[in-house]
């Protein structure tokens, strides 16, 4: 597995993985019309903007195996004055899950937070219904520290749980253990 910074050539692959992740895991939270008809175009627009005009405080890393992108993570440095760096998106293709790719991507996000963040803290928001991802974050040392209500793309109301790492270096250890 190779981990590398994303570029414009990765826009479509990342948008496709992101859209598929939302279709599979966000059903019931986002509207069916949005998930069935609009989500790919929505994600394509987001990733085209993000990767053609990269923000200096954003970093996207892809996991690639045999020339195929199987997952990605997007990190926003210093997003919150209290919680620090935001791990904004983390998705791994279903046939590549539970092989350490998510752990490897989280380790890259943590390394970015530690190297470039002013707070050296990492957090993310996960849908309340996404219990599989919550199990993953708990296994990786994250702590659920609260919740927020938001209005998702396509309308409606969702509850997100905040998971935080006061010391993201634990994620480097998990990543190294899976790489070993
Ligand atoms: C969550 C996600 C990123 C994890 O990536 P992954 O590559 O499968 O994770 P890893 O293989 O590195 O680690 C798996 C570990 O996490 C934990 N874990 C993962 N899924 C789990 C589940 N459903 N139940 C319990 N533990 C789980 C286990 O400790 C597991 O280790 P094991 O396989 O040795 O038992 C991936 O499942 C995914 O992309 N899901 C869909 C999109 C999504 O929900 N993203 C998060 C949005 S906030």
PDB file of C-alpha atoms and ligand atoms in Angstrom:
ATOM      1  CA  UNK A   1       0.000   0.000   0.000  1.00  0.00           C
ATOM      2  CA  UNK A   2       1.355   3.407  -0.962  1.00  0.00           C
ATOM      3  CA  UNK A   3       0.225   6.595   0.776  1.00  0.00           C
ATOM      4  CA  UNK A   4       0.757   9.846  -1.120  1.00  0.00           C
ATOM      5  CA  UNK A   5      -0.572  13.367  -1.404  1.00  0.00           C
ATOM      6  CA  UNK A   6      -3.581  13.704  -3.732  1.00  0.00           C
ATOM      7  CA  UNK A   7      -3.550  15.790  -6.923  1.00  0.00           C
ATOM      8  CA  UNK A   8      -5.868  16.768  -9.762  1.00  0.00           C
ATOM      9  CA  UNK A   9      -5.495  13.343 -11.416  1.00  0.00           C
ATOM     10  CA  UNK A  10      -7.209  11.809  -8.362  1.00  0.00           C
ATOM     11  CA  UNK A  11     -10.358  13.980  -8.433  1.00  0.00           C
ATOM     12  CA  UNK A  12     -12.710  11.447 -10.046  1.00  0.00           C
ATOM     13  CA  UNK A  13     -11.476   8.445  -8.054  1.00  0.00           C
ATOM     14  CA  UNK A  14     -11.801  10.275  -4.733  1.00  0.00           C
ATOM     15  CA  UNK A  15     -15.256  11.636  -5.633  1.00  0.00           C
ATOM     16  CA  UNK A  16     -16.404   8.112  -6.562  1.00  0.00           C
ATOM     17  CA  UNK A  17     -15.156   6.591  -3.277  1.00  0.00           C
ATOM     18  CA  UNK A  18     -16.667   9.465  -1.295  1.00  0.00           C
ATOM     19  CA  UNK A  19     -20.047   9.148  -3.065  1.00  0.00           C
ATOM     20  CA  UNK A  20     -20.098   5.381  -2.571  1.00  0.00           C
ATOM     21  CA  UNK A  21     -19.235   5.780   1.122  1.00  0.00           C
ATOM     22  CA  UNK A  22     -22.112   8.207   1.610  1.00  0.00           C
ATOM     23  CA  UNK A  23     -24.576   6.026  -0.349  1.00  0.00           C
ATOM     24  CA  UNK A  24     -23.688   3.023   1.789  1.00  0.00           C
ATOM     25  CA  UNK A  25     -23.331   4.577   5.214  1.00  0.00           C
ATOM     26  CA  UNK A  26     -25.450   7.737   5.206  1.00  0.00           C
ATOM     27  CA  UNK A  27     -28.750   6.205   4.015  1.00  0.00           C
ATOM     28  CA  UNK A  28     -31.537   7.484   6.253  1.00  0.00           C
ATOM     29  CA  UNK A  29     -29.532  10.521   7.308  1.00  0.00           C
ATOM     30  CA  UNK A  30     -29.256  12.168   3.893  1.00  0.00           C
ATOM     31  CA  UNK A  31     -32.268  12.164   1.548  1.00  0.00           C
ATOM     32  CA  UNK A  32     -32.674   9.233  -0.848  1.00  0.00           C
ATOM     33  CA  UNK A  33     -33.034  11.678  -3.759  1.00  0.00           C
ATOM     34  CA  UNK A  34     -29.682  13.254  -2.912  1.00  0.00           C
ATOM     35  CA  UNK A  35     -27.917   9.911  -2.406  1.00  0.00           C
ATOM     36  CA  UNK A  36     -29.395   8.272  -5.511  1.00  0.00           C
ATOM     37  CA  UNK A  37     -29.192  11.151  -7.971  1.00  0.00           C
ATOM     38  CA  UNK A  38     -26.891  13.952  -6.838  1.00  0.00           C
ATOM     39  CA  UNK A  39     -24.182  12.700  -4.538  1.00  0.00           C
ATOM     40  CA  UNK A  40     -21.520  11.949  -7.158  1.00  0.00           C
ATOM     41  CA  UNK A  41     -21.893  15.351  -8.873  1.00  0.00           C
ATOM     42  CA  UNK A  42     -21.902  17.027  -5.451  1.00  0.00           C
ATOM     43  CA  UNK A  43     -18.673  15.287  -4.415  1.00  0.00           C
ATOM     44  CA  UNK A  44     -17.079  15.840  -7.833  1.00  0.00           C
ATOM     45  CA  UNK A  45     -17.668  19.585  -7.491  1.00  0.00           C
ATOM     46  CA  UNK A  46     -16.196  19.582  -3.975  1.00  0.00           C
ATOM     47  CA  UNK A  47     -13.097  17.598  -4.956  1.00  0.00           C
ATOM     48  CA  UNK A  48     -12.535  19.570  -8.150  1.00  0.00           C
ATOM     49  CA  UNK A  49     -12.488  22.774  -6.096  1.00  0.00           C
ATOM     50  CA  UNK A  50     -10.315  21.281  -3.345  1.00  0.00           C
ATOM     51  CA  UNK A  51      -7.666  19.751  -5.592  1.00  0.00           C
ATOM     52  CA  UNK A  52      -7.443  22.328  -8.375  1.00  0.00           C
ATOM     53  CA  UNK A  53      -7.007  25.203  -5.893  1.00  0.00           C
ATOM     54  CA  UNK A  54      -5.427  23.549  -2.837  1.00  0.00           C
ATOM     55  CA  UNK A  55      -5.848  25.453   0.425  1.00  0.00           C
ATOM     56  CA  UNK A  56      -2.567  25.815   2.343  1.00  0.00           C
ATOM     57  CA  UNK A  57      -4.154  24.428   5.527  1.00  0.00           C
ATOM     58  CA  UNK A  58      -5.783  21.427   3.829  1.00  0.00           C
ATOM     59  CA  UNK A  59      -4.125  18.106   3.056  1.00  0.00           C
ATOM     60  CA  UNK A  60      -5.549  15.114   1.198  1.00  0.00           C
ATOM     61  CA  UNK A  61      -3.763  11.755   1.226  1.00  0.00           C
ATOM     62  CA  UNK A  62      -4.732   8.730  -0.874  1.00  0.00           C
ATOM     63  CA  UNK A  63      -3.985   5.048  -0.327  1.00  0.00           C
ATOM     64  CA  UNK A  64      -3.061   3.357  -3.585  1.00  0.00           C
ATOM     65  CA  UNK A  65      -2.587  -0.330  -4.325  1.00  0.00           C
ATOM     66  CA  UNK A  66      -1.525  -1.615  -7.743  1.00  0.00           C
ATOM     67  CA  UNK A  67      -2.376   1.736  -9.343  1.00  0.00           C
ATOM     68  CA  UNK A  68      -5.894   1.776  -7.834  1.00  0.00           C
ATOM     69  CA  UNK A  69      -6.958   4.298  -5.214  1.00  0.00           C
ATOM     70  CA  UNK A  70      -8.654   2.395  -2.387  1.00  0.00           C
ATOM     71  CA  UNK A  71      -9.097   5.129   0.214  1.00  0.00           C
ATOM     72  CA  UNK A  72      -8.414   8.725   1.192  1.00  0.00           C
ATOM     73  CA  UNK A  73      -8.294  11.091   4.133  1.00  0.00           C
ATOM     74  CA  UNK A  74      -8.778  14.864   4.124  1.00  0.00           C
ATOM     75  CA  UNK A  75      -7.341  16.945   6.965  1.00  0.00           C
ATOM     76  CA  UNK A  76      -8.064  20.598   7.805  1.00  0.00           C
ATOM     77  CA  UNK A  77      -5.393  22.119  10.017  1.00  0.00           C
ATOM     78  CA  UNK A  78      -6.417  24.291  12.983  1.00  0.00           C
ATOM     79  CA  UNK A  79     -10.111  24.075  12.073  1.00  0.00           C
ATOM     80  CA  UNK A  80     -11.296  24.622  15.657  1.00  0.00           C
ATOM     81  CA  UNK A  81      -9.715  26.819  18.342  1.00  0.00           C
ATOM     82  CA  UNK A  82     -10.470  24.219  21.053  1.00  0.00           C
ATOM     83  CA  UNK A  83     -10.386  20.858  19.277  1.00  0.00           C
ATOM     84  CA  UNK A  84      -7.590  21.618  16.823  1.00  0.00           C
ATOM     85  CA  UNK A  85      -7.139  19.875  13.474  1.00  0.00           C
ATOM     86  CA  UNK A  86     -10.192  18.350  11.780  1.00  0.00           C
ATOM     87  CA  UNK A  87     -10.052  14.960  10.145  1.00  0.00           C
ATOM     88  CA  UNK A  88     -12.767  15.902   7.671  1.00  0.00           C
ATOM     89  CA  UNK A  89     -13.224  12.786   5.517  1.00  0.00           C
ATOM     90  CA  UNK A  90     -11.973   9.214   5.791  1.00  0.00           C
ATOM     91  CA  UNK A  91     -13.191   6.545   3.386  1.00  0.00           C
ATOM     92  CA  UNK A  92     -11.899   3.130   2.340  1.00  0.00           C
ATOM     93  CA  UNK A  93     -13.469   1.028  -0.451  1.00  0.00           C
ATOM     94  CA  UNK A  94     -15.477  -1.912   0.941  1.00  0.00           C
ATOM     95  CA  UNK A  95     -13.187  -4.564  -0.592  1.00  0.00           C
ATOM     96  CA  UNK A  96     -10.137  -2.929   1.003  1.00  0.00           C
ATOM     97  CA  UNK A  97     -11.559  -2.500   4.518  1.00  0.00           C
ATOM     98  CA  UNK A  98     -10.205  -4.182   7.664  1.00  0.00           C
ATOM     99  CA  UNK A  99      -6.732  -4.512   6.200  1.00  0.00           C
ATOM    100  CA  UNK A 100      -5.195  -1.552   7.965  1.00  0.00           C
ATOM    101  CA  UNK A 101      -5.826   1.098   5.293  1.00  0.00           C
ATOM    102  CA  UNK A 102      -8.068   3.260   7.508  1.00  0.00           C
ATOM    103  CA  UNK A 103      -5.499   3.026  10.292  1.00  0.00           C
ATOM    104  CA  UNK A 104      -2.712   3.974   7.875  1.00  0.00           C
ATOM    105  CA  UNK A 105      -4.658   6.988   6.615  1.00  0.00           C
ATOM    106  CA  UNK A 106      -5.454   8.137  10.157  1.00  0.00           C
ATOM    107  CA  UNK A 107      -1.757   7.927  11.001  1.00  0.00           C
ATOM    108  CA  UNK A 108      -1.008  10.295   8.083  1.00  0.00           C
ATOM    109  CA  UNK A 109      -3.668  12.736   9.298  1.00  0.00           C
ATOM    110  CA  UNK A 110      -2.276  12.600  12.835  1.00  0.00           C
ATOM    111  CA  UNK A 111       1.254  13.177  11.540  1.00  0.00           C
ATOM    112  CA  UNK A 112       0.020  16.289   9.713  1.00  0.00           C
ATOM    113  CA  UNK A 113      -1.731  17.573  12.850  1.00  0.00           C
ATOM    114  CA  UNK A 114       1.386  17.023  14.937  1.00  0.00           C
ATOM    115  CA  UNK A 115       3.799  18.510  12.405  1.00  0.00           C
ATOM    116  CA  UNK A 116       1.782  21.533  11.270  1.00  0.00           C
ATOM    117  CA  UNK A 117      -1.113  22.140  13.677  1.00  0.00           C
ATOM    118  CA  UNK A 118      -0.758  24.801  16.331  1.00  0.00           C
ATOM    119  CA  UNK A 119      -2.776  22.800  18.913  1.00  0.00           C
ATOM    120  CA  UNK A 120      -1.532  19.268  18.179  1.00  0.00           C
ATOM    121  CA  UNK A 121      -5.028  17.939  18.780  1.00  0.00           C
ATOM    122  CA  UNK A 122      -7.175  16.017  16.301  1.00  0.00           C
ATOM    123  CA  UNK A 123     -10.950  15.601  16.076  1.00  0.00           C
ATOM    124  CA  UNK A 124     -13.676  14.476  13.682  1.00  0.00           C
ATOM    125  CA  UNK A 125     -17.450  14.312  13.388  1.00  0.00           C
ATOM    126  CA  UNK A 126     -19.155  10.973  12.724  1.00  0.00           C
ATOM    127  CA  UNK A 127     -22.843  10.342  12.085  1.00  0.00           C
ATOM    128  CA  UNK A 128     -24.632   8.932  15.129  1.00  0.00           C
ATOM    129  CA  UNK A 129     -25.958   6.055  13.012  1.00  0.00           C
ATOM    130  CA  UNK A 130     -22.468   5.112  11.766  1.00  0.00           C
ATOM    131  CA  UNK A 131     -21.706   2.705  14.596  1.00  0.00           C
ATOM    132  CA  UNK A 132     -19.093   0.753  12.591  1.00  0.00           C
ATOM    133  CA  UNK A 133     -16.947   3.860  12.151  1.00  0.00           C
ATOM    134  CA  UNK A 134     -17.435   4.717  15.849  1.00  0.00           C
ATOM    135  CA  UNK A 135     -16.129   1.242  16.763  1.00  0.00           C
ATOM    136  CA  UNK A 136     -13.100   1.906  14.565  1.00  0.00           C
ATOM    137  CA  UNK A 137     -12.396   5.301  16.174  1.00  0.00           C
ATOM    138  CA  UNK A 138     -12.763   3.866  19.679  1.00  0.00           C
ATOM    139  CA  UNK A 139     -10.346   1.050  18.775  1.00  0.00           C
ATOM    140  CA  UNK A 140      -7.919   3.743  17.607  1.00  0.00           C
ATOM    141  CA  UNK A 141      -8.002   5.673  20.889  1.00  0.00           C
ATOM    142  CA  UNK A 142     -10.623   8.296  20.082  1.00  0.00           C
ATOM    143  CA  UNK A 143     -12.961   9.616  22.771  1.00  0.00           C
ATOM    144  CA  UNK A 144     -16.555  10.683  22.112  1.00  0.00           C
ATOM    145  CA  UNK A 145     -16.728  14.175  23.613  1.00  0.00           C
ATOM    146  CA  UNK A 146     -20.092  15.511  22.437  1.00  0.00           C
ATOM    147  CA  UNK A 147     -22.619  15.853  19.657  1.00  0.00           C
ATOM    148  CA  UNK A 148     -23.907  18.445  17.212  1.00  0.00           C
ATOM    149  CA  UNK A 149     -27.018  18.773  15.073  1.00  0.00           C
ATOM    150  CA  UNK A 150     -26.474  19.825  11.471  1.00  0.00           C
ATOM    151  CA  UNK A 151     -28.334  20.209   8.203  1.00  0.00           C
ATOM    152  CA  UNK A 152     -26.818  17.885   5.597  1.00  0.00           C
ATOM    153  CA  UNK A 153     -26.471  18.312   1.842  1.00  0.00           C
ATOM    154  CA  UNK A 154     -29.900  17.633   0.340  1.00  0.00           C
ATOM    155  CA  UNK A 155     -31.799  18.821   3.448  1.00  0.00           C
ATOM    156  CA  UNK A 156     -32.987  17.157   6.652  1.00  0.00           C
ATOM    157  CA  UNK A 157     -31.398  16.956  10.090  1.00  0.00           C
ATOM    158  CA  UNK A 158     -28.464  14.843  11.256  1.00  0.00           C
ATOM    159  CA  UNK A 159     -26.730  14.261  14.556  1.00  0.00           C
ATOM    160  CA  UNK A 160     -22.955  14.076  14.477  1.00  0.00           C
ATOM    161  CA  UNK A 161     -20.776  12.793  17.316  1.00  0.00           C
ATOM    162  CA  UNK A 162     -17.445  14.468  17.962  1.00  0.00           C
ATOM    163  CA  UNK A 163     -14.485  12.108  18.516  1.00  0.00           C
ATOM    164  CA  UNK A 164     -11.268  13.677  19.780  1.00  0.00           C
ATOM    165  CA  UNK A 165      -7.645  12.720  20.330  1.00  0.00           C
ATOM    166  CA  UNK A 166      -5.893  14.934  22.874  1.00  0.00           C
ATOM    167  CA  UNK A 167      -2.656  13.158  21.901  1.00  0.00           C
ATOM    168  CA  UNK A 168      -2.785  12.175  18.200  1.00  0.00           C
ATOM    169  CA  UNK A 169       0.587  10.414  18.499  1.00  0.00           C
ATOM    170  CA  UNK A 170      -1.306   7.253  19.591  1.00  0.00           C
ATOM    171  CA  UNK A 171      -2.505   7.083  15.974  1.00  0.00           C
ATOM    172  CA  UNK A 172       1.085   6.981  14.739  1.00  0.00           C
ATOM    173  CA  UNK A 173       1.694   3.920  16.922  1.00  0.00           C
ATOM    174  CA  UNK A 174      -1.404   2.141  15.564  1.00  0.00           C
ATOM    175  CA  UNK A 175      -0.311   2.970  12.003  1.00  0.00           C
ATOM    176  CA  UNK A 176       3.203   1.683  12.598  1.00  0.00           C
ATOM    177  CA  UNK A 177       1.856  -1.527  14.154  1.00  0.00           C
ATOM    178  CA  UNK A 178      -0.381  -2.188  11.103  1.00  0.00           C
ATOM    179  CA  UNK A 179       2.492  -1.366   8.683  1.00  0.00           C
ATOM    180  CA  UNK A 180       4.891  -3.717  10.483  1.00  0.00           C
TER     181      UNK A 180
HETATM  182  C1  LIG B   1     -14.242   3.339   9.030  1.00  0.00           C
HETATM  183  C2  LIG B   1     -13.202   2.918   7.993  1.00  0.00           C
HETATM  184  C3  LIG B   1     -12.503   4.160   7.452  1.00  0.00           C
HETATM  185  C4  LIG B   1     -12.168   1.993   8.648  1.00  0.00           C
HETATM  186  O1  LIG B   1     -11.193   1.672   7.675  1.00  0.00           O
HETATM  187  P1  LIG B   1     -10.524   0.201   7.613  1.00  0.00           P
HETATM  188  O2  LIG B   1      -9.485   0.254   6.550  1.00  0.00           O
HETATM  189  O3  LIG B   1     -11.585  -0.810   7.472  1.00  0.00           O
HETATM  190  O4  LIG B   1      -9.886   0.103   9.067  1.00  0.00           O
HETATM  191  P2  LIG B   1      -8.592  -0.742   9.525  1.00  0.00           P
HETATM  192  O5  LIG B   1      -8.525  -2.000   8.726  1.00  0.00           O
HETATM  193  O6  LIG B   1      -7.415   0.134   9.533  1.00  0.00           O
HETATM  194  O7  LIG B   1      -8.933  -1.026  11.039  1.00  0.00           O
HETATM  195  C5  LIG B   1      -9.957  -1.890  11.335  1.00  0.00           C
HETATM  196  C6  LIG B   1     -10.073  -1.913  12.847  1.00  0.00           C
HETATM  197  O8  LIG B   1     -11.060  -0.996  13.272  1.00  0.00           O
HETATM  198  C7  LIG B   1     -11.989  -1.637  14.131  1.00  0.00           C
HETATM  199  N1  LIG B   1     -13.219  -1.813  13.355  1.00  0.00           N
HETATM  200  C8  LIG B   1     -13.426  -1.491  12.053  1.00  0.00           C
HETATM  201  N2  LIG B   1     -14.679  -1.735  11.696  1.00  0.00           N
HETATM  202  C9  LIG B   1     -15.268  -2.233  12.780  1.00  0.00           C
HETATM  203  C10 LIG B   1     -16.577  -2.697  13.048  1.00  0.00           C
HETATM  204  N3  LIG B   1     -17.543  -2.707  12.111  1.00  0.00           N
HETATM  205  N4  LIG B   1     -16.852  -3.165  14.271  1.00  0.00           N
HETATM  206  C11 LIG B   1     -15.890  -3.186  15.205  1.00  0.00           C
HETATM  207  N5  LIG B   1     -14.624  -2.759  15.018  1.00  0.00           N
HETATM  208  C12 LIG B   1     -14.334  -2.285  13.827  1.00  0.00           C
HETATM  209  C13 LIG B   1     -11.357  -2.967  14.511  1.00  0.00           C
HETATM  210  O9  LIG B   1     -10.507  -2.736  15.604  1.00  0.00           O
HETATM  211  C14 LIG B   1     -10.537  -3.277  13.282  1.00  0.00           C
HETATM  212  O10 LIG B   1      -9.400  -4.045  13.535  1.00  0.00           O
HETATM  213  P3  LIG B   1      -9.437  -5.611  13.137  1.00  0.00           P
HETATM  214  O11 LIG B   1      -9.830  -5.673  11.692  1.00  0.00           O
HETATM  215  O12 LIG B   1      -8.024  -6.044  13.399  1.00  0.00           O
HETATM  216  O13 LIG B   1     -10.469  -6.207  14.046  1.00  0.00           O
HETATM  217  C15 LIG B   1     -13.860   2.126   6.824  1.00  0.00           C
HETATM  218  O14 LIG B   1     -14.576   1.055   7.377  1.00  0.00           O
HETATM  219  C16 LIG B   1     -14.773   2.963   5.936  1.00  0.00           C
HETATM  220  O15 LIG B   1     -14.328   3.581   4.972  1.00  0.00           O
HETATM  221  N6  LIG B   1     -16.072   2.955   6.217  1.00  0.00           N
HETATM  222  C17 LIG B   1     -17.054   3.600   5.362  1.00  0.00           C
HETATM  223  C18 LIG B   1     -16.940   5.119   5.353  1.00  0.00           C
HETATM  224  C19 LIG B   1     -17.035   5.700   6.731  1.00  0.00           C
HETATM  225  O16 LIG B   1     -17.906   5.345   7.522  1.00  0.00           O
HETATM  226  N7  LIG B   1     -16.099   6.634   7.014  1.00  0.00           N
HETATM  227  C20 LIG B   1     -16.069   7.331   8.266  1.00  0.00           C
HETATM  228  C21 LIG B   1     -16.856   8.569   8.150  1.00  0.00           C
HETATM  229  S1  LIG B   1     -16.780   9.516   9.666  1.00  0.00           S
END
